[in-house]
Amino acid sequence: GTIAPHGSHFSAGGSVTGIDISPELQSSLPAEISSQLQTLSGLRGECSVNFQVEYTPGRPVPLQFAVVGELTRGRLDHARIPQQLTDMQLEFKADNQGAEITKFTARSGNSSFHGTGKIHGLTKTSPMAIELYADRLFIGRPWEEFLTGSIKETWKKFQPAGEINVLAKLNFDGQKWTPDVTVDCLNVSFTYYKFQYRLDRGTGRLTLKDRVLDIHMSADAGKRRISIEGRFDNPGPQFTGWVHLKGTE
């Protein structure tokens, strides 16, 4: 880096490779930093970063920084996710204006994931956008213990199990999250608590956007194929909507 000999301006840059990311590293950090990383407490991997820092008195924001890095050979075990993520690769960058995950990939058994994320600013209320795609994601009873509140209650009413593809786009405006989610059911079974008959080999699509859930599916009820079409506004305890079931031979 450089330092002005007759002033307080300075700049510095460099790179660090082979950083071993682990719970042990997190616990060795100062408490105020470690507490901010609790959501990543189960993350392991190898990290490399390039950085640039510049301090110029008199600027509206005197300290400017930029970081570009990647995480390879990552693994994540976390109490809020039902399956361990392995083979994680992450490319990211950050500066005074915000941070961005430009590439994310991972596996969990036969399931694969990829996505991106961006936050405009560096505060708790900074707008944020996340896009995540899951391919051949297996869902089932083990998921119940990782869900909370109304989501868990709804899950227990249907008891879904099987394989799905998911495209989730989540936007945060500083106050609330807005989801735009598409679920393609590849082979799913479920039971509605008011109709105690298991439907099997379910296929089709569910979409959630602008607080409207649309359902276009079909499933087997014994030897009959059942067509399921529905729409629900404000999904949750106070929902309104309809569902039509039609059987075929």
Short mmCIF file of C-alpha atoms in Angstrom, two decimals:
data_model
loop_
_atom_site.label_atom_id
_atom_site.label_comp_id
_atom_site.label_asym_id
_atom_site.label_seq_id
_atom_site.Cartn_x
_atom_site.Cartn_y
_atom_site.Cartn_z
CA GLY A 1 0.00 0.00 0.00
CA THR A 2 0.91 3.69 0.05
CA ILE A 3 0.84 6.39 2.71
CA ALA A 4 1.09 10.12 1.98
CA PRO A 5 4.21 11.41 3.76
CA HIS A 6 2.68 14.81 4.61
CA GLY A 7 -0.93 13.87 5.32
CA SER A 8 -3.29 11.25 6.62
CA HIS A 9 -4.27 9.77 3.25
CA PHE A 10 -3.41 6.14 2.75
CA SER A 11 -4.30 3.21 0.52
CA ALA A 12 -3.55 -0.46 0.76
CA GLY A 13 -4.37 -3.61 -1.12
CA GLY A 14 -3.48 -7.23 -1.30
CA SER A 15 -4.71 -10.80 -1.39
CA VAL A 16 -5.09 -13.60 1.10
CA THR A 17 -5.45 -17.24 0.07
CA GLY A 18 -6.09 -20.49 1.85
CA ILE A 19 -8.19 -19.08 4.71
CA ASP A 20 -9.67 -22.02 6.59
CA ILE A 21 -13.28 -21.13 7.38
CA SER A 22 -14.55 -23.14 10.35
CA PRO A 23 -16.53 -22.86 13.61
CA GLU A 24 -13.16 -22.82 15.39
CA LEU A 25 -12.10 -19.71 13.46
CA GLN A 26 -15.40 -18.01 14.26
CA SER A 27 -15.10 -18.74 17.99
CA SER A 28 -11.59 -17.24 18.01
CA LEU A 29 -12.82 -13.87 16.71
CA PRO A 30 -13.78 -10.98 19.01
CA ALA A 31 -17.26 -11.43 20.51
CA GLU A 32 -18.80 -8.47 18.63
CA ILE A 33 -17.71 -10.00 15.31
CA SER A 34 -18.45 -13.63 16.20
CA SER A 35 -22.01 -12.74 17.24
CA GLN A 36 -22.69 -11.29 13.77
CA LEU A 37 -21.66 -14.58 12.16
CA GLN A 38 -23.93 -16.93 14.10
CA THR A 39 -25.99 -17.76 11.01
CA LEU A 40 -22.80 -19.16 9.44
CA SER A 41 -21.73 -21.13 12.50
CA GLY A 42 -21.80 -24.46 10.64
CA LEU A 43 -19.87 -23.29 7.58
CA ARG A 44 -16.58 -24.89 6.57
CA GLY A 45 -14.47 -24.28 3.50
CA GLU A 46 -11.45 -22.55 2.03
CA CYS A 47 -11.61 -18.84 1.24
CA SER A 48 -9.48 -16.49 -0.85
CA VAL A 49 -9.92 -12.70 -1.07
CA ASN A 50 -8.48 -9.68 -2.84
CA PHE A 51 -8.97 -6.35 -1.11
CA GLN A 52 -8.38 -2.63 -1.55
CA VAL A 53 -8.70 0.03 1.16
CA GLU A 54 -8.31 3.79 0.78
CA TYR A 55 -8.68 6.57 3.34
CA THR A 56 -9.01 10.17 2.14
CA PRO A 57 -9.90 12.89 4.67
CA GLY A 58 -12.50 15.35 3.48
CA ARG A 59 -14.60 12.88 1.52
CA PRO A 60 -18.23 12.33 2.61
CA VAL A 61 -17.15 8.75 3.36
CA PRO A 62 -13.41 8.94 4.07
CA LEU A 63 -12.84 5.18 4.21
CA GLN A 64 -13.48 3.30 0.97
CA PHE A 65 -13.04 -0.45 0.56
CA ALA A 66 -13.55 -3.18 -2.02
CA VAL A 67 -13.34 -6.93 -1.54
CA VAL A 68 -13.60 -9.73 -4.11
CA GLY A 69 -13.37 -13.36 -3.06
CA GLU A 70 -14.45 -16.95 -3.37
CA LEU A 71 -15.23 -19.90 -1.14
CA THR A 72 -14.42 -23.41 -2.36
CA ARG A 73 -14.89 -26.93 -1.00
CA GLY A 74 -17.58 -25.58 1.30
CA ARG A 75 -19.89 -27.50 3.61
CA LEU A 76 -22.76 -26.17 5.72
CA ASP A 77 -24.45 -27.84 8.68
CA HIS A 78 -27.09 -25.62 10.24
CA ALA A 79 -29.97 -26.17 12.65
CA ARG A 80 -32.39 -24.34 10.33
CA ILE A 81 -31.77 -26.48 7.23
CA PRO A 82 -32.87 -30.13 7.06
CA GLN A 83 -30.01 -31.41 4.90
CA GLN A 84 -26.27 -30.79 4.88
CA LEU A 85 -24.99 -28.73 1.96
CA THR A 86 -21.76 -29.98 0.38
CA ASP A 87 -19.52 -29.09 -2.57
CA MET A 88 -20.31 -25.42 -1.98
CA GLN A 89 -18.73 -22.80 -4.21
CA LEU A 90 -19.31 -19.11 -3.63
CA GLU A 91 -18.09 -16.02 -5.48
CA PHE A 92 -18.70 -12.66 -3.80
CA LYS A 93 -17.78 -9.01 -3.76
CA ALA A 94 -18.44 -6.10 -1.44
CA ASP A 95 -17.75 -2.36 -1.16
CA ASN A 96 -19.21 0.67 0.57
CA GLN A 97 -22.35 0.49 -1.58
CA GLY A 98 -23.27 -3.08 -0.63
CA ALA A 99 -22.44 -6.71 -1.22
CA GLU A 100 -23.23 -9.31 -3.84
CA ILE A 101 -23.02 -13.08 -4.21
CA THR A 102 -22.39 -13.44 -7.92
CA LYS A 103 -22.35 -17.25 -7.89
CA PHE A 104 -23.54 -19.91 -5.48
CA THR A 105 -23.62 -23.65 -6.11
CA ALA A 106 -24.01 -26.59 -3.73
CA ARG A 107 -25.25 -30.15 -3.47
CA SER A 108 -27.23 -32.15 -0.93
CA GLY A 109 -27.48 -35.82 -1.83
CA ASN A 110 -29.10 -35.94 -5.29
CA SER A 111 -30.25 -32.32 -5.02
CA SER A 112 -28.35 -29.40 -6.50
CA PHE A 113 -28.62 -25.66 -5.85
CA HIS A 114 -27.47 -22.47 -7.49
CA GLY A 115 -28.27 -18.83 -6.93
CA THR A 116 -27.27 -15.21 -6.52
CA GLY A 117 -27.90 -12.44 -4.01
CA LYS A 118 -27.40 -8.71 -3.68
CA ILE A 119 -27.83 -6.16 -0.89
CA HIS A 120 -27.91 -2.42 -1.64
CA GLY A 121 -26.21 -1.00 1.45
CA LEU A 122 -24.74 -2.51 4.58
CA THR A 123 -27.43 -2.07 7.22
CA LYS A 124 -30.20 -4.29 8.59
CA THR A 125 -32.79 -2.37 6.55
CA SER A 126 -30.87 -2.27 3.27
CA PRO A 127 -32.89 -3.53 0.28
CA MET A 128 -31.98 -7.07 -0.71
CA ALA A 129 -32.69 -9.48 -3.57
CA ILE A 130 -32.08 -13.23 -3.54
CA GLU A 131 -32.65 -15.76 -6.30
CA LEU A 132 -32.24 -19.48 -5.60
CA TYR A 133 -32.94 -22.55 -7.72
CA ALA A 134 -33.14 -26.08 -6.28
CA ASP A 135 -33.14 -29.09 -8.60
CA ARG A 136 -34.61 -32.44 -7.49
CA LEU A 137 -35.06 -31.31 -3.91
CA PHE A 138 -36.37 -34.08 -1.66
CA ILE A 139 -38.99 -33.05 0.89
CA GLY A 140 -40.64 -35.11 3.62
CA ARG A 141 -41.44 -35.56 7.30
CA PRO A 142 -37.90 -34.62 8.54
CA TRP A 143 -38.58 -31.06 7.37
CA GLU A 144 -41.22 -30.52 10.08
CA GLU A 145 -38.71 -29.95 12.88
CA PHE A 146 -37.03 -27.16 10.91
CA LEU A 147 -40.24 -25.19 10.25
CA THR A 148 -41.96 -22.73 12.58
CA GLY A 149 -45.27 -20.95 13.09
CA SER A 150 -48.01 -21.00 10.47
CA ILE A 151 -45.71 -22.57 7.86
CA LYS A 152 -45.23 -25.61 10.08
CA GLU A 153 -48.96 -25.89 10.79
CA THR A 154 -49.80 -25.76 7.08
CA TRP A 155 -47.10 -28.33 6.33
CA LYS A 156 -48.56 -30.76 8.88
CA LYS A 157 -52.01 -30.45 7.29
CA PHE A 158 -50.72 -31.69 3.94
CA GLN A 159 -47.70 -33.85 4.93
CA PRO A 160 -46.00 -33.54 1.51
CA ALA A 161 -43.22 -35.92 0.49
CA GLY A 162 -41.30 -36.44 -2.74
CA GLU A 163 -39.17 -34.56 -5.27
CA ILE A 164 -39.62 -30.98 -6.47
CA ASN A 165 -37.82 -28.23 -8.37
CA VAL A 166 -37.98 -24.77 -6.81
CA LEU A 167 -37.27 -21.30 -8.19
CA ALA A 168 -37.46 -18.71 -5.41
CA LYS A 169 -37.05 -14.96 -5.89
CA LEU A 170 -37.11 -13.03 -2.62
CA ASN A 171 -37.03 -9.24 -2.39
CA PHE A 172 -36.63 -7.20 0.79
CA ASP A 173 -37.54 -3.49 0.66
CA GLY A 174 -36.15 -2.63 4.06
CA GLN A 175 -39.31 -3.57 5.97
CA LYS A 176 -40.83 -6.72 4.52
CA TRP A 177 -40.00 -9.65 2.27
CA THR A 178 -41.88 -10.24 -0.99
CA PRO A 179 -41.66 -13.80 -2.35
CA ASP A 180 -42.07 -14.94 -5.94
CA VAL A 181 -41.86 -18.75 -5.86
CA THR A 182 -42.46 -21.44 -8.46
CA VAL A 183 -42.57 -25.11 -7.40
CA ASP A 184 -42.60 -27.85 -10.02
CA CYS A 185 -43.71 -31.14 -8.48
CA LEU A 186 -41.90 -34.09 -10.06
CA ASN A 187 -43.30 -36.90 -7.92
CA VAL A 188 -45.06 -35.84 -4.75
CA SER A 189 -47.55 -37.44 -2.37
CA PHE A 190 -49.70 -35.52 0.12
CA THR A 191 -52.77 -35.80 2.35
CA TYR A 192 -55.19 -32.99 3.18
CA TYR A 193 -56.17 -33.19 6.86
CA LYS A 194 -59.91 -32.89 6.04
CA PHE A 195 -59.72 -35.65 3.44
CA GLN A 196 -57.74 -38.52 4.93
CA TYR A 197 -56.80 -40.21 1.69
CA ARG A 198 -53.25 -40.15 0.42
CA LEU A 199 -52.71 -38.77 -3.08
CA ASP A 200 -49.66 -40.18 -4.86
CA ARG A 201 -47.47 -39.47 -7.88
CA GLY A 202 -48.43 -35.81 -7.88
CA THR A 203 -47.09 -33.63 -10.67
CA GLY A 204 -47.70 -30.05 -11.74
CA ARG A 205 -46.90 -26.52 -10.67
CA LEU A 206 -47.59 -24.20 -7.75
CA THR A 207 -46.80 -20.49 -7.94
CA LEU A 208 -46.82 -17.86 -5.21
CA LYS A 209 -46.68 -14.23 -6.31
CA ASP A 210 -48.23 -11.02 -5.01
CA ARG A 211 -49.75 -13.03 -2.13
CA VAL A 212 -51.67 -15.26 -4.56
CA LEU A 213 -51.10 -19.02 -4.63
CA ASP A 214 -52.06 -20.76 -7.89
CA ILE A 215 -52.27 -24.55 -8.10
CA HIS A 216 -52.20 -26.61 -11.30
CA MET A 217 -51.63 -30.26 -10.40
CA SER A 218 -52.76 -33.83 -10.82
CA ALA A 219 -52.27 -36.89 -8.62
CA ASP A 220 -53.39 -40.49 -8.22
CA ALA A 221 -56.12 -41.43 -5.76
CA GLY A 222 -56.04 -45.19 -5.95
CA LYS A 223 -56.63 -46.07 -9.62
CA ARG A 224 -58.05 -42.67 -10.53
CA ARG A 225 -56.13 -39.61 -11.67
CA ILE A 226 -57.33 -36.42 -9.95
CA SER A 227 -56.97 -32.98 -11.53
CA ILE A 228 -56.41 -30.23 -8.94
CA GLU A 229 -56.90 -26.55 -9.84
CA GLY A 230 -57.00 -23.79 -7.27
CA ARG A 231 -56.28 -20.21 -6.29
CA PHE A 232 -55.83 -18.75 -2.82
CA ASP A 233 -55.42 -15.10 -1.83
CA ASN A 234 -53.32 -14.25 1.24
CA PRO A 235 -52.15 -17.83 1.95
CA GLY A 236 -52.24 -18.43 5.70
CA PRO A 237 -54.85 -18.60 8.49
CA GLN A 238 -57.03 -15.86 6.90
CA PHE A 239 -56.86 -17.12 3.29
CA THR A 240 -59.70 -16.93 0.79
CA GLY A 241 -59.96 -18.91 -2.41
CA TRP A 242 -61.14 -22.05 -4.11
CA VAL A 243 -59.99 -25.46 -5.29
CA HIS A 244 -61.58 -27.74 -7.89
CA LEU A 245 -60.99 -31.51 -7.99
CA LYS A 246 -61.91 -33.56 -11.04
CA GLY A 247 -61.45 -37.31 -11.35
CA THR A 248 -60.65 -39.20 -14.53
CA GLU A 249 -60.76 -42.91 -15.24
#
